[in-house]
Amino acid sequence: MSAVETLQVQLAERSYPIIFGSGLSHQVAEAVSAARGQGRRLVVVTDTTVRAAADGLFAGPLAGLPTFTVPPGEGSKSLRVFAEACEFLARERIDRGGVLIAVGGGVVGDLGGFLAAAYLRGIDFWQIPTTLLAMVDSAVGGKTGVNLEAGKNLVGAFHQPRSVTCDMALLRTLPAREFSAGMAEVIKYGLLGDAALFADLERAAMTSADDPRLAGVVHRCCAIKAAVVQADERETAPSGGRALLNLGHTFAHAIEAVAGYGQYLHGEAVGAGLVAASRLSEKLGLIPAGDVARVRCVVEAHGLPVRLRAPLATDALLEAMRRDKKVKHGRLRFVVLESLGRAVTRDEVDPALAAGIWKELGAA
Ligand SMILES: NC(=O)c1ccc[n+]([C@@H]2O[C@H](COP(=O)([O-])OP(=O)(O)OC[C@H]3O[C@@H](n4cnc5c(N)ncnc54)[C@H](O)[C@@H]3O)[C@@H](O)[C@H]2O)c1
Ligand SMILES: [Zn+2]
C-alpha cells in the first residue's frame, strides 16, 4: 500500500478531509466501525456495476450494511429513483444520526448526496468515488442533485460530504473510455490553475490507472477544486470563482445536448470543449495559436475528441449554449484562458466568434 495523504477542505463547520491512497479498505473499515460504535445507522448507495467491481469493499468494510443499488447510468439520477431511495432509507429506519455512504461515480455521488441533503432535511454522507471523474470533480464541492426531463441537474442542493475517500485501487476496473473521460477534467484543472500539471501531461499522457503519477495528480486536482470551492462555495462570485471550473463546459454541454445524451461521455465533450475554449481565447487575443495547438495535442493524446465526431447544426449548438443554465440574463459567458494555467470569466462574448469555432470543430 502506498502512502496515505489527506487534504482538508476548509469550509468552517462544513470542513472535511479528502483522503488519497491505494488500498484504503482499512480506513473505510475504521470509519464504519467508529460510526457504529456511536450507535449510528449506516446505509450505502451504489450502482450494480460498481457493486460487482468493488467487491473488496462490499465483501469487506461495507458487508452487512443496507445497500440501495441502482442501475448504472445517468437514468438513475432521476426523481423516481430518488423517491424510491427515500423510502428505502425510511424502511431501514435511518434517523438524523444516520450516515449515507455513496460508492460510485458521479451519478451515484450526485444522487446519494441529494438524498443525504433532503432526507430528514439532511444527514451526513461520505463519498467513496470510483471513477476518475468523480474523484477529481463530482465527489468534492457539495453540488448534489438529479435530472429532470427538461435538463440535467435541475433539482438539487448544496450539501458537503463529511469525508471523501479517493482509493486509486478502485480505478483499476474502470473501462479505458471512462478513464479518458476523467482525464478531460484533469486536463481542465491543469489549464485553469496548474501550468506544471498541464506540462506534465504534455510530457507524457496519463492513460491508465497504473500510472504511478495518478494519486499525486488526483490530489492536485482536488486541491484546485477545494481552493475554488472555499472561495466561492455557492458560485455567487460576480466573476471568476467557482464558474472557472466550467472551462470548456459551455461548449461541452452544447455538444452533449445537441448530439443527444449518450453519444458523448461528458468528459469526451469536455475534451472538444477545451479545444474550443482555447481557440476562443486565441480569437480574443489572449493566447497565441501555438498554445491552442498544445491543448489540442494533449487532449488528443488522452484519447479524447478534439472536434465533433459527426457534424451537428451550428444554430442548434448556439441555441443550446444560450439555454445553458450557467448563462445569466441571456448573455453568453465563457471561461477563457489568459495563459495555459490561468483562466478568467469573460462576459458578453460575440456569438459570431462562437459560431466560427463551431464550424472549425466540424459543425454544419
Ligand atoms: N456534483 C458535481 O459537482 C459534478 C461534477 C461533475 C459531474 N457531475 C455528474 O457526474 C456524473 C458523471 O459521473 P461519472 O462520469 O463518474 O459517471 P457514472 O457515475 O455514470 O460512472 C460511469 C460508468 O462507470 C461505471 N463505474 C464506476 N466506477 C467503476 C469502477 N471502479 N469500475 C468499473 N466501472 C465503474 C459506472 O457503473 C458507470 O457505468 C454526471 O451525472 C454529472 O452530472 C457532478
Ligand atoms: Zn465536467
Short mmCIF file of C-alpha atoms and ligand atoms in Angstrom, two decimals:
data_model
loop_
_atom_site.label_atom_id
_atom_site.label_comp_id
_atom_site.label_asym_id
_atom_site.label_seq_id
_atom_site.Cartn_x
_atom_site.Cartn_y
_atom_site.Cartn_z
CA MET A 1 0.00 0.00 0.00
CA SER A 2 1.33 3.43 -0.90
CA ALA A 3 1.35 6.38 1.46
CA VAL A 4 -1.95 7.86 2.53
CA GLU A 5 -2.30 11.60 2.10
CA THR A 6 -5.02 13.93 3.30
CA LEU A 7 -6.23 17.31 2.14
CA GLN A 8 -8.62 19.36 4.24
CA VAL A 9 -11.42 21.28 2.50
CA GLN A 10 -11.80 24.37 4.71
CA LEU A 11 -15.43 25.41 4.97
CA ALA A 12 -15.80 26.30 8.65
CA GLU A 13 -18.22 23.83 10.28
CA ARG A 14 -18.66 22.06 6.93
CA SER A 15 -14.92 21.29 6.60
CA TYR A 16 -13.91 17.75 5.65
CA PRO A 17 -10.91 15.66 4.68
CA ILE A 18 -10.17 14.15 1.28
CA ILE A 19 -8.07 11.02 1.70
CA PHE A 20 -5.83 9.78 -1.14
CA GLY A 21 -4.07 6.43 -1.42
CA SER A 22 -4.23 3.00 -2.94
CA GLY A 23 -5.95 0.23 -0.99
CA LEU A 24 -7.95 2.20 1.59
CA SER A 25 -10.33 -0.54 2.75
CA HIS A 26 -8.76 -0.39 6.17
CA GLN A 27 -9.56 3.33 6.53
CA VAL A 28 -13.14 2.71 5.45
CA ALA A 29 -13.46 -0.17 7.92
CA GLU A 30 -12.25 2.06 10.76
CA ALA A 31 -14.68 4.83 9.89
CA VAL A 32 -17.58 2.37 9.65
CA SER A 33 -16.82 0.76 12.98
CA ALA A 34 -16.31 4.15 14.67
CA ALA A 35 -19.73 5.30 13.45
CA ARG A 36 -21.35 2.04 14.51
CA GLY A 37 -19.68 2.35 17.88
CA GLN A 38 -21.52 5.66 18.28
CA GLY A 39 -24.79 3.88 17.58
CA ARG A 40 -25.19 5.45 14.15
CA ARG A 41 -27.04 3.63 11.37
CA LEU A 42 -25.23 3.43 8.05
CA VAL A 43 -26.62 2.92 4.57
CA VAL A 44 -24.85 2.52 1.23
CA VAL A 45 -25.91 3.80 -2.20
CA THR A 46 -24.18 2.36 -5.26
CA ASP A 47 -24.84 1.01 -8.75
CA THR A 48 -24.81 -2.62 -9.91
CA THR A 49 -21.57 -2.28 -11.91
CA VAL A 50 -19.70 -0.72 -9.01
CA ARG A 51 -21.10 -3.25 -6.61
CA ALA A 52 -19.58 -6.04 -8.70
CA ALA A 53 -16.33 -4.19 -9.44
CA ALA A 54 -15.60 -3.04 -5.89
CA ASP A 55 -16.22 -6.43 -4.33
CA GLY A 56 -13.37 -5.88 -1.89
CA LEU A 57 -15.32 -3.04 -0.29
CA PHE A 58 -18.71 -4.73 -0.39
CA ALA A 59 -17.42 -8.05 0.94
CA GLY A 60 -15.18 -6.20 3.41
CA PRO A 61 -15.90 -3.00 5.32
CA LEU A 62 -19.37 -2.46 3.83
CA ALA A 63 -20.56 -6.06 4.24
CA GLY A 64 -23.88 -6.32 6.00
CA LEU A 65 -24.82 -2.65 5.60
CA PRO A 66 -28.22 -1.98 3.99
CA THR A 67 -27.41 -1.14 0.37
CA PHE A 68 -29.57 0.63 -2.20
CA THR A 69 -28.31 -0.41 -5.63
CA VAL A 70 -29.39 1.47 -8.76
CA PRO A 71 -28.85 0.55 -12.42
CA PRO A 72 -25.69 2.15 -13.83
CA GLY A 73 -26.04 5.28 -15.93
CA GLU A 74 -27.43 8.78 -15.96
CA GLY A 75 -31.01 7.43 -15.91
CA SER A 76 -30.64 6.68 -12.20
CA LYS A 77 -30.20 10.38 -11.43
CA SER A 78 -33.97 10.80 -11.54
CA LEU A 79 -36.73 11.92 -9.18
CA ARG A 80 -38.25 8.46 -9.48
CA VAL A 81 -35.11 6.70 -8.23
CA PHE A 82 -34.65 9.45 -5.64
CA ALA A 83 -38.17 8.77 -4.28
CA GLU A 84 -37.57 5.01 -4.15
CA ALA A 85 -34.31 5.57 -2.31
CA CYS A 86 -36.01 7.87 0.24
CA GLU A 87 -38.50 5.10 1.00
CA PHE A 88 -35.59 2.67 1.37
CA LEU A 89 -33.91 4.94 3.93
CA ALA A 90 -37.15 5.22 5.85
CA ARG A 91 -37.67 1.43 5.80
CA GLU A 92 -34.15 0.99 7.11
CA ARG A 93 -35.08 3.44 9.88
CA ILE A 94 -32.21 5.79 9.10
CA ASP A 95 -32.54 8.65 11.58
CA ARG A 96 -30.95 12.08 11.92
CA GLY A 97 -27.76 10.44 13.18
CA GLY A 98 -27.54 8.22 10.11
CA VAL A 99 -24.71 8.14 7.59
CA LEU A 100 -25.16 7.60 3.86
CA ILE A 101 -22.12 6.22 2.03
CA ALA A 102 -22.14 6.91 -1.72
CA VAL A 103 -19.90 4.41 -3.50
CA GLY A 104 -19.68 5.04 -7.23
CA GLY A 105 -19.18 7.55 -9.98
CA GLY A 106 -20.76 10.96 -10.31
CA VAL A 107 -24.22 9.51 -10.85
CA VAL A 108 -24.23 7.72 -7.50
CA GLY A 109 -22.45 10.62 -5.80
CA ASP A 110 -24.94 13.22 -7.04
CA LEU A 111 -27.96 11.03 -6.26
CA GLY A 112 -26.63 9.90 -2.88
CA GLY A 113 -25.58 13.42 -1.95
CA PHE A 114 -29.01 14.79 -2.78
CA LEU A 115 -30.65 12.02 -0.76
CA ALA A 116 -28.44 12.92 2.19
CA ALA A 117 -29.30 16.60 1.72
CA ALA A 118 -33.06 16.05 1.60
CA TYR A 119 -33.81 13.03 3.77
CA LEU A 120 -34.86 14.30 7.24
CA ARG A 121 -33.65 17.71 5.98
CA GLY A 122 -30.09 16.49 5.93
CA ILE A 123 -27.97 13.64 7.21
CA ASP A 124 -24.23 13.07 6.97
CA PHE A 125 -22.74 11.44 3.90
CA TRP A 126 -19.40 10.08 2.87
CA GLN A 127 -18.18 9.93 -0.69
CA ILE A 128 -16.21 6.96 -1.96
CA PRO A 129 -15.74 7.90 -5.64
CA THR A 130 -14.96 5.03 -8.01
CA THR A 131 -14.44 6.90 -11.29
CA LEU A 132 -11.62 9.29 -12.07
CA LEU A 133 -14.19 11.98 -12.89
CA ALA A 134 -15.85 11.56 -9.51
CA MET A 135 -12.52 11.70 -7.68
CA VAL A 136 -11.34 14.91 -9.27
CA ASP A 137 -14.66 16.61 -9.72
CA SER A 138 -18.08 15.45 -8.59
CA ALA A 139 -17.26 14.00 -5.15
CA VAL A 140 -15.74 17.26 -3.92
CA GLY A 141 -17.57 20.54 -3.53
CA GLY A 142 -21.05 19.68 -2.33
CA LYS A 143 -23.11 20.02 -5.51
CA THR A 144 -25.73 17.27 -5.45
CA GLY A 145 -28.85 16.63 -7.45
CA VAL A 146 -30.85 14.77 -10.05
CA ASN A 147 -32.04 15.41 -13.60
CA LEU A 148 -35.45 16.42 -14.93
CA GLU A 149 -36.86 15.63 -18.36
CA ALA A 150 -36.21 19.31 -19.06
CA GLY A 151 -32.49 19.03 -18.43
CA LYS A 152 -29.58 17.83 -16.33
CA ASN A 153 -29.05 18.71 -12.68
CA LEU A 154 -32.12 20.93 -12.49
CA VAL A 155 -33.08 19.80 -8.99
CA GLY A 156 -30.52 19.64 -6.24
CA ALA A 157 -28.89 21.11 -3.19
CA PHE A 158 -25.54 22.16 -1.85
CA HIS A 159 -24.63 19.55 0.73
CA GLN A 160 -20.99 18.92 1.56
CA PRO A 161 -19.83 15.40 2.33
CA ARG A 162 -18.20 14.67 5.71
CA SER A 163 -15.33 12.86 4.02
CA VAL A 164 -14.12 11.85 0.57
CA THR A 165 -12.01 8.71 0.18
CA CYS A 166 -10.11 8.50 -3.13
CA ASP A 167 -8.78 4.96 -3.41
CA MET A 168 -6.77 4.62 -6.63
CA ALA A 169 -7.08 0.82 -6.46
CA LEU A 170 -10.79 1.20 -7.25
CA LEU A 171 -9.92 2.69 -10.64
CA ARG A 172 -8.27 -0.49 -11.92
CA THR A 173 -11.60 -1.87 -13.11
CA LEU A 174 -12.71 1.37 -14.76
CA PRO A 175 -13.13 0.97 -18.55
CA ALA A 176 -10.46 2.81 -20.57
CA ARG A 177 -13.05 5.09 -22.13
CA GLU A 178 -14.26 6.23 -18.70
CA PHE A 179 -10.68 6.76 -17.58
CA SER A 180 -10.03 9.01 -20.59
CA ALA A 181 -13.21 10.94 -19.87
CA GLY A 182 -11.96 11.63 -16.36
CA MET A 183 -8.65 12.81 -17.80
CA ALA A 184 -10.53 15.58 -19.63
CA GLU A 185 -11.32 17.10 -16.24
CA VAL A 186 -7.72 16.61 -15.15
CA ILE A 187 -6.50 18.48 -18.24
CA LYS A 188 -9.07 21.16 -17.40
CA TYR A 189 -7.53 21.65 -13.94
CA GLY A 190 -4.07 21.99 -15.47
CA LEU A 191 -5.34 24.62 -17.87
CA LEU A 192 -7.29 26.62 -15.34
CA GLY A 193 -4.91 26.55 -12.43
CA ASP A 194 -1.78 24.41 -12.64
CA ALA A 195 0.60 25.03 -15.56
CA ALA A 196 3.04 22.43 -14.21
CA LEU A 197 0.32 19.78 -14.21
CA PHE A 198 -0.51 20.62 -17.83
CA ALA A 199 3.18 20.43 -18.76
CA ASP A 200 3.45 17.07 -17.03
CA LEU A 201 0.54 15.68 -19.08
CA GLU A 202 2.12 17.17 -22.18
CA ARG A 203 5.40 15.40 -21.46
CA ALA A 204 3.63 12.05 -21.13
CA ALA A 205 -0.08 11.34 -21.32
CA MET A 206 -1.74 9.53 -18.42
CA THR A 207 -3.78 6.78 -19.99
CA SER A 208 -4.29 4.19 -17.27
CA ALA A 209 -4.84 3.72 -13.57
CA ASP A 210 -1.43 2.03 -13.38
CA ASP A 211 0.33 5.35 -13.96
CA PRO A 212 2.38 5.99 -10.81
CA ARG A 213 1.56 9.69 -11.01
CA LEU A 214 -2.15 9.07 -10.53
CA ALA A 215 -2.62 9.65 -6.78
CA GLY A 216 -0.50 12.80 -6.91
CA VAL A 217 -2.41 14.12 -9.90
CA VAL A 218 -5.80 13.44 -8.30
CA HIS A 219 -4.56 15.21 -5.18
CA ARG A 220 -3.53 18.28 -7.20
CA CYS A 221 -6.89 18.45 -8.96
CA CYS A 222 -8.74 18.19 -5.65
CA ALA A 223 -6.52 20.91 -4.20
CA ILE A 224 -7.53 23.25 -7.03
CA LYS A 225 -11.20 22.36 -6.68
CA ALA A 226 -11.02 22.79 -2.89
CA ALA A 227 -9.41 26.21 -3.21
CA VAL A 228 -12.03 27.37 -5.70
CA VAL A 229 -14.92 25.99 -3.61
CA GLN A 230 -13.52 27.51 -0.41
CA ALA A 231 -13.51 30.92 -2.06
CA ASP A 232 -16.93 30.66 -3.73
CA GLU A 233 -18.88 27.74 -2.25
CA ARG A 234 -22.21 28.56 -3.91
CA GLU A 235 -20.95 30.03 -7.16
CA THR A 236 -22.09 33.56 -6.40
CA ALA A 237 -18.88 35.45 -7.28
CA PRO A 238 -19.66 38.08 -9.96
CA SER A 239 -16.67 36.92 -11.98
CA GLY A 240 -14.13 34.11 -11.72
CA GLY A 241 -14.79 31.90 -8.69
CA ARG A 242 -16.48 28.54 -8.99
CA ALA A 243 -17.53 29.32 -12.56
CA LEU A 244 -13.89 28.80 -13.59
CA LEU A 245 -14.44 25.06 -13.09
CA ASN A 246 -16.65 25.29 -16.16
CA LEU A 247 -13.72 25.82 -18.51
CA GLY A 248 -14.69 24.12 -21.78
CA HIS A 249 -18.12 23.25 -20.38
CA THR A 250 -20.31 25.79 -22.18
CA PHE A 251 -19.16 24.15 -25.41
CA ALA A 252 -19.30 20.65 -23.90
CA HIS A 253 -22.85 20.99 -22.60
CA ALA A 254 -23.98 22.16 -26.04
CA ILE A 255 -22.36 19.13 -27.68
CA GLU A 256 -24.00 16.77 -25.18
CA ALA A 257 -27.42 18.37 -25.57
CA VAL A 258 -27.43 18.56 -29.38
CA ALA A 259 -25.78 15.19 -30.03
CA GLY A 260 -28.28 13.61 -27.62
CA TYR A 261 -27.24 12.40 -24.23
CA GLY A 262 -25.30 9.17 -24.53
CA GLN A 263 -23.46 9.96 -27.77
CA TYR A 264 -20.51 11.54 -26.00
CA LEU A 265 -19.39 10.76 -22.48
CA HIS A 266 -19.34 14.04 -20.57
CA GLY A 267 -15.53 14.02 -20.47
CA GLU A 268 -15.36 13.43 -24.20
CA ALA A 269 -17.46 16.52 -24.82
CA VAL A 270 -15.22 18.38 -22.38
CA GLY A 271 -12.17 17.35 -24.42
CA ALA A 272 -13.56 19.05 -27.53
CA GLY A 273 -14.84 21.87 -25.31
CA LEU A 274 -11.34 22.59 -24.00
CA VAL A 275 -10.03 22.87 -27.55
CA ALA A 276 -12.91 25.22 -28.36
CA ALA A 277 -12.33 27.36 -25.27
CA SER A 278 -8.64 27.70 -26.05
CA ARG A 279 -9.44 28.65 -29.64
CA LEU A 280 -11.86 31.29 -28.31
CA SER A 281 -9.09 32.58 -26.04
CA GLU A 282 -6.84 32.90 -29.08
CA LYS A 283 -9.54 34.74 -31.05
CA LEU A 284 -9.90 37.17 -28.14
CA GLY A 285 -6.17 37.85 -28.36
CA LEU A 286 -5.36 36.25 -25.01
CA ILE A 287 -3.14 33.30 -26.02
CA PRO A 288 -1.05 32.55 -29.13
CA ALA A 289 -2.03 29.96 -31.77
CA GLY A 290 0.78 27.72 -30.56
CA ASP A 291 -0.96 27.32 -27.21
CA VAL A 292 -4.15 26.14 -28.91
CA ALA A 293 -2.10 23.52 -30.73
CA ARG A 294 -0.62 22.39 -27.41
CA VAL A 295 -4.09 21.98 -25.89
CA ARG A 296 -5.28 20.03 -28.93
CA CYS A 297 -2.25 17.71 -28.69
CA VAL A 298 -2.75 16.95 -25.02
CA VAL A 299 -6.48 16.33 -25.43
CA GLU A 300 -5.82 14.00 -28.37
CA ALA A 301 -3.03 12.15 -26.55
CA HIS A 302 -5.56 11.22 -23.86
CA GLY A 303 -7.86 9.52 -26.35
CA LEU A 304 -10.37 12.36 -26.37
CA PRO A 305 -12.06 14.02 -29.37
CA VAL A 306 -10.71 17.40 -30.46
CA ARG A 307 -13.59 18.05 -32.84
CA LEU A 308 -17.15 16.84 -33.41
CA ARG A 309 -17.36 13.16 -34.34
CA ALA A 310 -20.23 13.87 -36.72
CA PRO A 311 -21.49 17.25 -37.88
CA LEU A 312 -24.07 18.96 -35.65
CA ALA A 313 -26.04 22.05 -36.67
CA THR A 314 -24.27 25.27 -35.67
CA ASP A 315 -27.58 27.01 -34.93
CA ALA A 316 -28.64 24.23 -32.59
CA LEU A 317 -25.28 24.37 -30.79
CA LEU A 318 -25.53 28.15 -30.33
CA GLU A 319 -29.10 27.83 -29.11
CA ALA A 320 -28.04 25.15 -26.60
CA MET A 321 -25.29 27.48 -25.32
CA ARG A 322 -27.88 30.18 -24.71
CA ARG A 323 -30.05 27.73 -22.78
CA ASP A 324 -27.17 26.52 -20.59
CA LYS A 325 -28.10 27.31 -17.02
CA LYS A 326 -24.72 28.96 -16.49
CA VAL A 327 -25.82 31.73 -18.83
CA LYS A 328 -27.03 34.73 -16.84
CA HIS A 329 -29.51 37.27 -18.22
CA GLY A 330 -29.21 35.81 -21.70
CA ARG A 331 -25.61 36.91 -22.28
CA LEU A 332 -23.02 34.40 -23.34
CA ARG A 333 -20.44 33.99 -20.62
CA PHE A 334 -17.33 31.92 -21.21
CA VAL A 335 -14.35 30.80 -19.25
CA VAL A 336 -11.25 31.66 -21.27
CA LEU A 337 -7.51 31.25 -20.83
CA GLU A 338 -5.10 34.10 -20.17
CA SER A 339 -2.32 31.54 -20.36
CA LEU A 340 -2.09 27.75 -20.10
CA GLY A 341 -2.59 27.55 -16.34
CA ARG A 342 -4.73 30.65 -15.77
CA ALA A 343 -8.44 31.07 -16.54
CA VAL A 344 -10.83 34.01 -16.26
CA THR A 345 -14.52 34.53 -16.99
CA ARG A 346 -15.46 36.72 -19.91
CA ASP A 347 -18.97 38.11 -20.37
CA GLU A 348 -20.68 39.31 -23.49
CA VAL A 349 -18.74 37.25 -25.98
CA ASP A 350 -19.89 37.92 -29.56
CA PRO A 351 -21.91 34.82 -30.62
CA ALA A 352 -20.32 35.12 -34.09
CA LEU A 353 -16.98 34.12 -32.57
CA ALA A 354 -18.56 31.01 -31.09
CA ALA A 355 -20.25 30.22 -34.41
CA GLY A 356 -16.87 30.37 -36.19
CA ILE A 357 -15.36 27.99 -33.67
CA TRP A 358 -18.21 25.51 -34.06
CA LYS A 359 -17.57 25.46 -37.82
CA GLU A 360 -13.87 24.77 -37.22
CA LEU A 361 -14.83 21.91 -34.94
CA GLY A 362 -16.84 20.36 -37.75
CA ALA A 363 -20.33 21.77 -37.20
CA ALA A 364 -22.60 22.06 -40.22
N1 LIG B 1 -21.59 17.29 -8.42
C1 LIG B 1 -20.68 17.79 -9.22
O1 LIG B 1 -20.00 18.76 -8.90
C2 LIG B 1 -20.46 17.12 -10.54
C3 LIG B 1 -19.34 17.45 -11.30
C4 LIG B 1 -19.12 16.78 -12.49
C5 LIG B 1 -20.01 15.79 -12.91
N2 LIG B 1 -21.09 15.50 -12.15
C6 LIG B 1 -22.03 14.44 -12.55
O2 LIG B 1 -21.33 13.23 -12.56
C7 LIG B 1 -21.98 12.33 -13.45
C8 LIG B 1 -20.96 11.61 -14.27
O3 LIG B 1 -20.13 10.88 -13.41
P1 LIG B 1 -19.23 9.68 -13.95
O4 LIG B 1 -18.51 10.09 -15.17
O5 LIG B 1 -18.45 9.20 -12.79
O6 LIG B 1 -20.31 8.64 -14.45
P2 LIG B 1 -21.04 7.37 -13.80
O7 LIG B 1 -21.29 7.54 -12.37
O8 LIG B 1 -22.20 7.09 -14.68
O9 LIG B 1 -19.96 6.21 -14.00
C9 LIG B 1 -19.58 5.86 -15.30
C10 LIG B 1 -19.71 4.34 -15.52
O10 LIG B 1 -18.62 3.68 -14.90
C11 LIG B 1 -19.09 2.64 -14.06
N3 LIG B 1 -18.13 2.54 -12.96
C12 LIG B 1 -18.00 3.40 -11.93
N4 LIG B 1 -16.94 3.05 -11.19
C13 LIG B 1 -16.41 1.95 -11.74
C14 LIG B 1 -15.29 1.14 -11.44
N5 LIG B 1 -14.47 1.43 -10.41
N6 LIG B 1 -15.05 0.07 -12.23
C15 LIG B 1 -15.85 -0.21 -13.28
N7 LIG B 1 -16.90 0.53 -13.65
C16 LIG B 1 -17.17 1.60 -12.87
C17 LIG B 1 -20.47 3.06 -13.66
O11 LIG B 1 -21.25 1.96 -13.30
C18 LIG B 1 -20.97 3.73 -14.93
O12 LIG B 1 -21.44 2.76 -15.82
C19 LIG B 1 -22.95 13.16 -14.26
O13 LIG B 1 -24.27 12.90 -13.82
C20 LIG B 1 -22.56 14.58 -13.94
O14 LIG B 1 -23.65 15.48 -13.99
C21 LIG B 1 -21.32 16.15 -10.98
ZN ZN B 2 -17.28 18.33 -16.21
#
